[in-house]
XYZ file of C-alpha atoms in Angstrom:
577
model
C -47.005 -11.978 -63.333
C -48.148 -15.524 -62.669
C -47.223 -18.389 -60.417
C -47.285 -21.738 -62.227
C -47.854 -25.035 -60.327
C -47.869 -28.618 -61.604
C -50.787 -30.781 -60.627
C -48.681 -33.877 -60.163
C -46.378 -32.749 -57.374
C -47.305 -29.091 -56.882
C -43.765 -28.104 -57.779
C -43.527 -24.345 -57.866
C -41.940 -23.369 -61.174
C -40.001 -20.240 -61.757
C -42.278 -17.284 -62.420
C -41.657 -15.993 -65.896
C -43.325 -13.656 -68.214
C -45.229 -14.901 -71.180
C -42.525 -13.566 -73.381
C -39.902 -15.713 -71.618
C -42.160 -18.766 -71.901
C -42.500 -18.207 -75.616
C -38.764 -17.956 -76.029
C -38.141 -21.210 -74.044
C -40.604 -23.103 -76.245
C -39.006 -21.742 -79.353
C -41.966 -19.611 -80.454
C -41.511 -16.348 -82.136
C -43.870 -13.433 -82.088
C -44.431 -13.516 -85.817
C -42.942 -14.392 -89.101
C -43.195 -10.940 -90.465
C -41.655 -7.870 -88.928
C -45.010 -6.360 -88.008
C -47.859 -7.917 -86.004
C -50.928 -6.301 -84.758
C -51.989 -6.476 -81.102
C -54.992 -8.565 -82.057
C -52.830 -11.194 -83.682
C -50.583 -11.298 -80.614
C -53.350 -11.997 -78.130
C -54.967 -14.555 -80.402
C -51.735 -16.438 -80.539
C -51.463 -16.277 -76.779
C -54.890 -17.788 -76.223
C -54.135 -20.585 -78.624
C -50.808 -21.236 -76.849
C -52.488 -21.524 -73.442
C -54.963 -23.997 -74.710
C -52.150 -26.011 -76.239
C -50.152 -26.060 -72.984
C -53.203 -27.110 -70.993
C -53.809 -30.003 -73.235
C -50.254 -31.216 -73.626
C -48.723 -30.798 -70.108
C -51.693 -30.487 -67.801
C -50.318 -27.258 -66.339
C -52.853 -24.934 -64.790
C -52.026 -21.295 -64.408
C -53.384 -19.607 -61.264
C -53.392 -15.878 -61.509
C -52.145 -14.016 -58.361
C -52.075 -16.993 -55.954
C -51.377 -15.696 -52.449
C -48.204 -17.194 -50.634
C -45.802 -16.535 -47.650
C -42.981 -14.133 -48.369
C -40.097 -15.158 -46.036
C -36.955 -13.091 -45.642
C -33.941 -15.189 -44.665
C -30.221 -14.964 -45.513
C -28.631 -17.548 -47.733
C -25.733 -18.159 -45.302
C -24.898 -17.427 -41.668
C -21.517 -17.874 -39.964
C -21.393 -19.542 -36.555
C -18.454 -19.669 -34.093
C -17.845 -23.048 -32.517
C -18.862 -23.047 -28.876
C -21.035 -19.977 -29.293
C -24.604 -19.730 -30.512
C -25.842 -18.803 -33.990
C -28.797 -16.653 -34.956
C -30.694 -17.391 -38.193
C -32.738 -14.235 -38.939
C -36.238 -14.881 -40.270
C -39.049 -12.417 -40.995
C -42.464 -12.856 -42.577
C -46.056 -11.803 -42.059
C -47.774 -12.322 -38.694
C -48.430 -16.000 -38.140
C -49.414 -18.424 -35.398
C -46.639 -20.983 -35.512
C -43.325 -21.777 -37.164
C -41.473 -25.043 -37.561
C -37.844 -25.419 -38.634
C -36.485 -28.344 -40.660
C -33.109 -29.500 -41.838
C -33.066 -29.906 -45.596
C -32.853 -33.546 -46.737
C -33.499 -35.114 -50.118
C -35.906 -37.757 -48.858
C -36.712 -36.916 -45.212
C -37.872 -33.987 -43.133
C -35.590 -33.852 -40.000
C -37.098 -31.488 -37.432
C -34.770 -28.831 -36.022
C -37.302 -26.942 -33.896
C -40.938 -27.626 -32.996
C -42.413 -26.033 -29.928
C -45.647 -28.025 -30.208
C -43.941 -31.401 -30.541
C -40.409 -31.124 -29.058
C -40.065 -34.918 -28.915
C -39.899 -34.974 -32.698
C -36.771 -32.791 -32.761
C -33.678 -34.598 -34.053
C -31.306 -35.826 -31.337
C -28.440 -33.580 -32.414
C -30.633 -30.484 -31.976
C -32.516 -31.359 -28.800
C -32.207 -28.682 -26.123
C -30.176 -26.432 -28.404
C -32.782 -24.666 -30.541
C -35.301 -21.931 -29.869
C -37.234 -19.226 -31.684
C -36.937 -15.662 -30.483
C -39.283 -12.810 -31.134
C -43.080 -12.760 -31.454
C -45.038 -14.561 -34.150
C -47.592 -11.762 -34.083
C -44.807 -9.444 -35.276
C -43.809 -11.842 -38.048
C -40.542 -12.811 -36.294
C -39.531 -16.417 -36.955
C -35.808 -16.144 -36.065
C -34.075 -19.402 -35.070
C -31.294 -19.654 -32.451
C -29.000 -22.703 -32.206
C -26.903 -22.852 -29.022
C -23.584 -24.574 -28.437
C -22.577 -24.683 -32.072
C -20.535 -27.760 -32.926
C -18.321 -28.797 -35.797
C -21.006 -31.267 -36.908
C -23.320 -28.315 -37.549
C -21.119 -27.126 -40.371
C -22.806 -26.762 -43.795
C -26.236 -27.923 -42.679
C -29.235 -26.319 -44.405
C -32.334 -25.299 -42.493
C -35.619 -23.772 -43.579
C -38.737 -22.436 -41.863
C -42.303 -23.703 -42.407
C -44.887 -21.103 -41.536
C -48.130 -22.407 -40.047
C -47.336 -26.082 -40.754
C -50.835 -27.134 -39.657
C -52.507 -25.215 -42.498
C -53.295 -26.619 -45.963
C -50.798 -24.389 -47.692
C -49.168 -25.885 -50.742
C -46.140 -23.508 -50.664
C -42.793 -25.251 -50.886
C -40.752 -23.664 -48.052
C -37.808 -26.025 -48.501
C -36.721 -24.092 -51.549
C -35.653 -21.183 -49.313
C -32.897 -22.702 -47.147
C -30.161 -21.143 -45.005
C -26.680 -22.687 -44.913
C -24.822 -22.593 -41.570
C -21.060 -22.248 -41.838
C -19.163 -23.139 -38.629
C -15.711 -21.666 -37.939
C -13.321 -22.499 -35.144
C -13.391 -20.244 -32.101
C -10.301 -18.067 -31.878
C -8.376 -17.084 -28.772
C -9.080 -13.618 -27.344
C -6.744 -10.795 -28.285
C -5.222 -8.614 -25.549
C -3.784 -5.161 -26.110
C -2.304 -2.489 -23.815
C 0.133 0.439 -23.743
C 3.708 -0.096 -24.866
C 5.095 1.704 -21.779
C 3.401 2.758 -18.562
C 4.706 5.362 -16.121
C 4.685 4.508 -12.450
C 1.450 5.876 -10.983
C -0.328 6.223 -14.348
C -3.536 4.451 -15.374
C -3.109 1.049 -17.019
C -5.686 0.258 -19.721
C -5.809 -3.245 -21.204
C -8.374 -4.529 -23.727
C -9.417 -8.159 -24.175
C -11.504 -8.879 -27.314
C -13.194 -12.070 -28.524
C -15.160 -12.819 -31.728
C -18.411 -14.752 -31.329
C -21.772 -15.232 -33.048
C -24.156 -15.000 -30.088
C -25.139 -11.386 -29.340
C -27.439 -12.389 -26.477
C -24.808 -14.452 -24.632
C -21.148 -13.590 -25.344
C -18.348 -15.733 -23.889
C -17.318 -14.769 -20.349
C -13.859 -13.199 -20.077
C -11.504 -13.751 -17.150
C -8.376 -11.703 -16.350
C -5.077 -12.893 -14.943
C -3.340 -9.755 -13.703
C -0.760 -8.544 -11.207
C -1.750 -8.300 -7.577
C -0.162 -4.848 -7.465
C -2.769 -3.335 -9.825
C -4.739 -0.990 -7.571
C -8.375 0.146 -7.816
C -9.037 -1.815 -11.026
C -12.352 -1.646 -12.889
C -13.745 -3.511 -15.937
C -15.974 -2.113 -18.692
C -17.578 -4.190 -21.494
C -19.073 -3.398 -24.895
C -20.043 -5.277 -28.112
C -19.810 -4.393 -31.785
C -21.244 -6.145 -34.858
C -18.745 -7.064 -37.541
C -20.012 -8.594 -40.835
C -22.559 -10.870 -39.255
C -20.389 -11.655 -36.221
C -19.872 -9.884 -32.915
C -16.783 -8.462 -31.242
C -17.038 -8.505 -27.438
C -14.444 -6.393 -25.572
C -13.661 -5.877 -21.897
C -11.448 -2.984 -20.794
C -9.430 -3.326 -17.594
C -8.312 -0.097 -15.927
C -6.280 0.500 -12.772
C -3.404 2.473 -11.295
C -0.083 0.883 -12.183
C 2.877 0.682 -9.791
C 6.545 -0.088 -10.302
C 6.082 -3.499 -8.654
C 4.213 -4.560 -11.821
C 7.325 -4.232 -14.011
C 7.929 -7.407 -16.062
C 4.737 -8.985 -14.727
C 2.424 -10.819 -17.140
C -1.210 -10.136 -17.920
C -3.581 -12.445 -19.836
C -7.266 -12.993 -20.415
C -9.293 -16.089 -21.282
C -12.689 -16.619 -22.946
C -15.029 -19.279 -21.594
C -17.225 -20.860 -24.288
C -19.877 -23.503 -23.663
C -17.533 -26.499 -23.783
C -13.989 -25.125 -23.823
C -11.789 -22.152 -22.900
C -9.566 -20.074 -25.131
C -6.618 -18.206 -23.614
C -4.900 -15.110 -24.978
C -1.170 -14.660 -25.416
C 0.919 -13.322 -22.557
C 1.549 -9.591 -22.392
C 4.506 -8.380 -20.324
C 4.168 -4.981 -18.683
C 6.919 -2.430 -19.281
C 6.848 0.033 -16.381
C 8.889 3.248 -16.301
C 9.987 4.375 -12.839
C 12.833 6.097 -11.012
C 15.329 4.186 -8.813
C 13.246 2.985 -5.880
C 15.794 0.754 -4.160
C 19.550 1.317 -4.406
C 21.891 -1.187 -2.761
C 25.673 -1.436 -2.480
C 27.623 -4.689 -2.788
C 31.257 -5.327 -1.975
C 33.307 -7.225 -4.526
C 35.354 -8.875 -1.761
C 35.291 -9.366 1.987
C 36.833 -8.698 4.436
C 38.279 -5.215 3.908
C 41.583 -4.518 5.648
C 42.993 -1.135 6.544
C 45.126 0.344 3.771
C 43.820 -1.989 1.065
C 41.568 -1.330 -1.968
C 37.960 -2.337 -2.518
C 35.457 -2.302 -5.415
C 31.831 -1.392 -4.677
C 28.892 -2.133 -6.995
C 25.779 0.095 -7.043
C 22.615 -1.839 -7.974
C 19.427 0.172 -8.648
C 15.900 -1.132 -9.145
C 14.576 1.159 -11.886
C 13.543 1.331 -15.547
C 15.238 2.559 -17.680
C 18.641 1.700 -16.168
C 20.702 4.500 -14.550
C 22.858 6.624 -16.802
C 24.840 8.365 -14.013
C 26.102 7.412 -10.556
C 27.169 9.817 -7.805
C 29.555 8.273 -5.229
C 30.069 9.717 -1.736
C 33.000 8.620 0.483
C 32.988 9.617 4.161
C 36.118 9.368 6.334
C 36.684 11.077 9.680
C 33.702 13.358 9.067
C 34.977 14.452 5.635
C 32.857 13.622 2.521
C 34.323 13.229 -0.969
C 31.993 13.310 -4.027
C 32.723 11.442 -7.278
C 30.502 11.276 -10.430
C 30.712 8.301 -12.797
C 28.745 6.490 -15.490
C 29.861 3.089 -14.178
C 27.952 1.046 -11.643
C 31.213 -0.388 -10.223
C 33.690 1.918 -8.492
C 37.132 1.052 -7.013
C 38.295 2.805 -3.827
C 41.926 2.754 -2.654
C 43.736 3.302 0.647
C 40.804 2.320 2.830
C 40.958 3.451 6.453
C 38.915 2.418 9.439
C 35.475 4.085 9.816
C 35.073 4.478 6.032
C 31.505 4.736 4.638
C 30.295 4.688 1.008
C 26.978 5.974 -0.473
C 25.655 5.822 -4.056
C 23.039 7.979 -5.838
C 21.636 6.487 -9.074
C 20.099 8.723 -11.788
C 17.875 7.712 -14.736
C 15.515 9.569 -17.102
C 12.639 9.406 -14.597
C 14.385 10.498 -11.399
C 16.987 9.486 -8.826
C 17.351 7.361 -5.705
C 20.087 6.820 -3.146
C 21.377 3.959 -1.039
C 22.067 3.861 2.681
C 25.567 4.517 3.971
C 27.619 1.343 3.652
C 30.017 0.656 6.528
C 32.991 -1.089 4.950
C 33.671 -2.812 8.268
C 37.406 -2.311 7.923
C 39.584 -4.772 9.846
C 42.834 -3.749 11.542
C 45.511 -4.986 13.976
C 45.190 -4.413 17.760
C 46.138 -1.070 19.305
C 46.528 -0.737 23.107
C 44.899 2.532 24.167
C 46.641 5.079 26.492
C 43.806 4.601 29.004
C 45.405 1.355 30.168
C 46.839 1.521 33.738
C 47.850 -0.310 36.928
C 47.195 0.801 40.563
C 48.602 -0.679 43.723
C 46.383 -0.063 46.738
C 48.047 -1.421 49.779
C 49.089 -4.866 48.666
C 46.318 -5.273 46.042
C 47.262 -4.715 42.398
C 44.599 -3.816 39.825
C 45.415 -3.463 36.106
C 43.194 -2.454 33.195
C 44.257 -2.994 29.541
C 42.050 -1.410 26.826
C 42.564 -2.651 23.257
C 40.969 -1.435 20.001
C 40.935 -4.096 17.293
C 38.825 -5.655 14.532
C 38.364 -8.546 14.597
C 38.324 -8.603 18.374
C 41.649 -9.269 20.058
C 42.730 -11.634 22.823
C 44.556 -10.178 25.848
C 47.478 -11.926 27.595
C 49.096 -10.750 30.858
C 52.687 -11.059 31.971
C 53.586 -10.269 35.608
C 57.231 -10.250 36.607
C 58.083 -12.300 33.499
C 55.498 -14.964 34.237
C 52.974 -15.544 31.401
C 50.660 -17.444 33.712
C 48.603 -15.493 36.195
C 48.947 -16.612 39.813
C 45.985 -18.464 41.226
C 45.423 -15.618 43.680
C 44.603 -13.249 40.755
C 41.172 -12.781 39.225
C 40.636 -11.760 35.589
C 37.684 -10.723 33.409
C 37.029 -8.684 30.239
C 34.303 -6.547 28.616
C 33.757 -5.744 24.932
C 32.115 -2.652 23.414
C 32.236 -2.044 19.613
C 35.729 -3.303 18.844
C 37.138 -2.060 22.197
C 38.134 -4.855 24.563
C 38.880 -4.080 28.230
C 40.789 -6.690 30.268
C 40.980 -6.374 34.074
C 43.112 -8.317 36.573
C 43.475 -7.896 40.336
C 45.396 -9.673 43.064
C 48.126 -9.372 45.723
C 51.413 -7.977 44.482
C 54.411 -5.882 45.456
C 55.118 -2.284 44.468
C 57.993 -3.343 42.250
C 55.832 -5.673 40.086
C 56.466 -5.531 36.341
C 53.213 -5.867 34.278
C 52.878 -6.294 30.492
C 49.658 -6.408 28.407
C 49.724 -8.171 25.020
C 46.815 -8.109 22.496
C 46.661 -10.058 19.216
C 44.219 -10.964 16.426
C 44.542 -12.399 12.906
C 46.033 -9.153 11.576
C 48.762 -8.579 14.179
C 49.613 -7.969 17.845
C 50.578 -5.202 20.246
C 52.374 -5.205 23.634
C 52.608 -2.450 26.255
C 54.262 -2.202 29.676
C 51.909 -0.820 32.310
C 53.557 1.256 35.040
C 52.319 0.628 38.579
C 50.948 3.714 40.387
C 50.934 3.691 44.203
C 47.838 4.946 46.056
C 47.282 5.044 49.937
C 43.555 5.009 50.303
C 43.693 4.284 54.110
C 45.318 7.666 54.987
C 42.952 9.394 52.622
C 40.015 7.812 54.371
C 41.389 8.894 57.775
C 41.709 12.509 56.690
C 38.191 12.427 55.269
C 36.827 11.168 58.601
C 38.701 13.880 60.544
C 37.409 16.599 58.255
C 33.845 15.353 58.610
C 34.101 15.359 62.438
C 35.584 18.866 62.486
C 32.823 20.079 60.243
C 30.183 18.653 62.547
C 31.803 20.265 65.626
C 31.955 23.668 63.953
C 28.349 23.394 62.817
C 27.185 22.462 66.353
C 29.096 25.357 67.967
C 27.683 27.873 65.496
C 24.199 26.615 66.221
C 24.644 27.147 69.997
C 26.049 30.670 69.567
C 23.184 31.703 67.308
C 20.627 30.330 69.756
C 22.139 32.168 72.736
C 22.305 35.433 70.836
C 18.691 35.077 69.764
C 17.629 34.383 73.372
C 19.295 37.550 74.672
C 17.785 39.770 72.007
C 14.157 38.705 72.625
C 11.923 41.319 74.569
C 10.830 40.591 78.191
C 7.554 41.722 79.885
C 7.256 43.365 83.376
C 5.648 41.393 86.141
C 2.254 42.583 87.336
C 1.653 44.943 84.374
C -0.698 44.319 81.531
C 0.913 43.505 78.235
C -0.842 46.406 76.585
C 0.845 48.911 78.897
C 4.261 47.396 78.371
C 3.906 47.469 74.591
C 2.473 50.958 74.422
C 5.006 52.601 76.696
C 7.550 53.153 73.977
C 4.946 54.929 71.861
C 3.784 57.445 74.482
C 7.158 58.023 76.124
C 5.694 57.210 79.517
C 7.863 57.162 82.669
C 7.611 53.402 82.714
C 9.682 53.044 79.516
C 13.000 53.106 81.333
C 11.888 50.424 83.683
C 10.745 48.194 80.870
C 14.016 48.722 79.000
C 15.963 47.940 82.150
C 13.923 44.858 82.592
C 14.533 43.812 78.939
C 18.260 44.472 79.154
C 18.623 42.404 82.316
C 19.809 38.854 81.746
C 17.888 37.594 84.676
C 14.710 35.674 84.136
C 11.710 37.597 85.646
C 9.936 36.080 88.554
C 6.810 34.161 87.951
C 3.451 35.665 88.719
C 1.675 33.551 91.284
C -1.678 34.694 89.973
C -1.058 33.124 86.621
C 0.812 30.032 87.797
C 0.607 27.274 85.272
C -0.265 29.660 82.389
C 1.688 32.050 80.168
C 3.616 34.221 82.648
C 6.021 36.117 80.350
C 7.344 36.282 76.814
C 9.741 33.391 77.414
C 6.795 31.089 77.963
C 4.966 31.926 74.708
C 6.865 33.373 71.745
C 3.724 33.496 69.627
C 1.952 35.836 72.094
C 5.027 38.063 72.171
C 5.064 38.380 68.415
C 1.362 39.274 68.331
C 1.891 41.974 70.962
C 4.810 43.448 69.078
C 2.700 43.636 65.904
C -0.104 45.432 67.763
C 2.327 47.896 69.352
C 3.819 48.643 65.949
C 0.340 49.298 64.541
C -0.393 51.788 67.339
C 2.938 53.479 66.759
C 2.164 53.885 63.076
C -1.200 55.466 63.885
C 0.406 57.933 66.311
C 2.968 58.937 63.769
C 0.226 59.574 61.223
C -1.691 61.828 63.672
C 1.426 63.800 64.500
C 2.096 64.442 60.820
C -1.404 65.847 60.463
C -0.774 68.402 63.223
C -2.879 66.842 65.917
C -1.383 67.498 69.304
C -3.623 65.474 71.468
C -2.556 61.924 72.097
C -4.789 59.181 70.876
C -7.240 57.479 73.175
C -5.780 54.804 75.355
C -6.447 51.310 74.225
C -7.128 48.760 76.863
C -6.804 45.038 76.324
C -9.371 42.941 78.017
């Protein structure tokens, strides 16, 4: 093999074999079918001499050059960066040019950055290490004007190399940046994990476009994972959004956008399709108001997906519940009575949910309750008229045929849950004739109230008499009990110690009869002059008497115990100091 150079412009010709050169010049290897090897080489030497003389071409055997490995074409995404791979032998410096027929526009020059063309300033760099033979070029912020440009690398441009690097160019093809693509599940069950992917194609593996999500606020505990994948010289950057989905996200939109250097690309909208049981069930009346005895249509609306396939209706009247099953969301009810309530249970493929009891708020004409009355106390008449009605009724009074109440009468009313109570009071006679009339928009009702006589003054007199009699009886009983208690209390003998008086019953002494006589006598014993001003007898100190009785009882118990044991001698006499 040989590399052939021209002396005029050092143009590097295509390396060919001698055989190919002979064929291009129209030479043949011989006129006869057989040539010897000696004849062949002699012809070759003569040919070389001829070429040297005629064309001035010098053939340099095995001239050493730079072997550069670059692709013919690279694809760049607008707004991204583009990488032009370049590999050769270890070198000290590399310089990149844009191919031009007559000029040498500089694309990258680290040593002289001011010589870089205006359209490439601040956008180009070389990555990798020259010592490793890496001469890769990176162009940032790819623009439409970069389309179809050709660039080439010059290795060690300061050396005296005669190699023509511009013959090995790389064409940059610029394509428009596409919007990111978003993908997610077709259907998501309430409470399951939502997983959405947002992918964007770019040409800058070191700096992919930043992705931004627009998602529902109801997505809980969301996380984002990212990964890249090479695809035919380009890169696919993907972010995966994960989070727990809730039924509130149904029919909400989710998008993502990719931020390039000078613009933003937005994905298409994706609408979430959540599957969940009926979470809210409400009842709606087709018409209002509802009157007693009429018909009404109730609609059952359920927030769920898929829609309900069955409805269970419950009707409650006077404590009794009637159950009806239907596939329709609207149900007519006939012969409505007061205090009627309706409930609906909606069923779908995921589960069921029920509404609250709906009070139909039935309206009806006034009804005067049996509790209404009139009482005449002395010459004061008081009447109460209780009316049940919805809407609330108005009460009118008629006394002795007069629709207007006398000025001496007072009137007021109270209202509690569709029950109106009207009260009047004033001076009247026992033969007064009283009527109560109640009316509302649905009708009226009138009732004559009979007057009941009541003499509260005589009743009060008898109550006072009974109270006085009770107090007299209670006082007399108290006196009798006190006198009886005074007679039954024990009395001590004058001039004798208390211990002797208390012990005498135990020892059956001769003094016992005297003490008993003294106790049975109603007379108060005479006072002892020696103890004047102190405690002279049991009447003066009940506490001392009680203590003495307790001590005497204790001595009696001891004596009884000794007698039971067969001891015949009496116990020693106890003296009180």
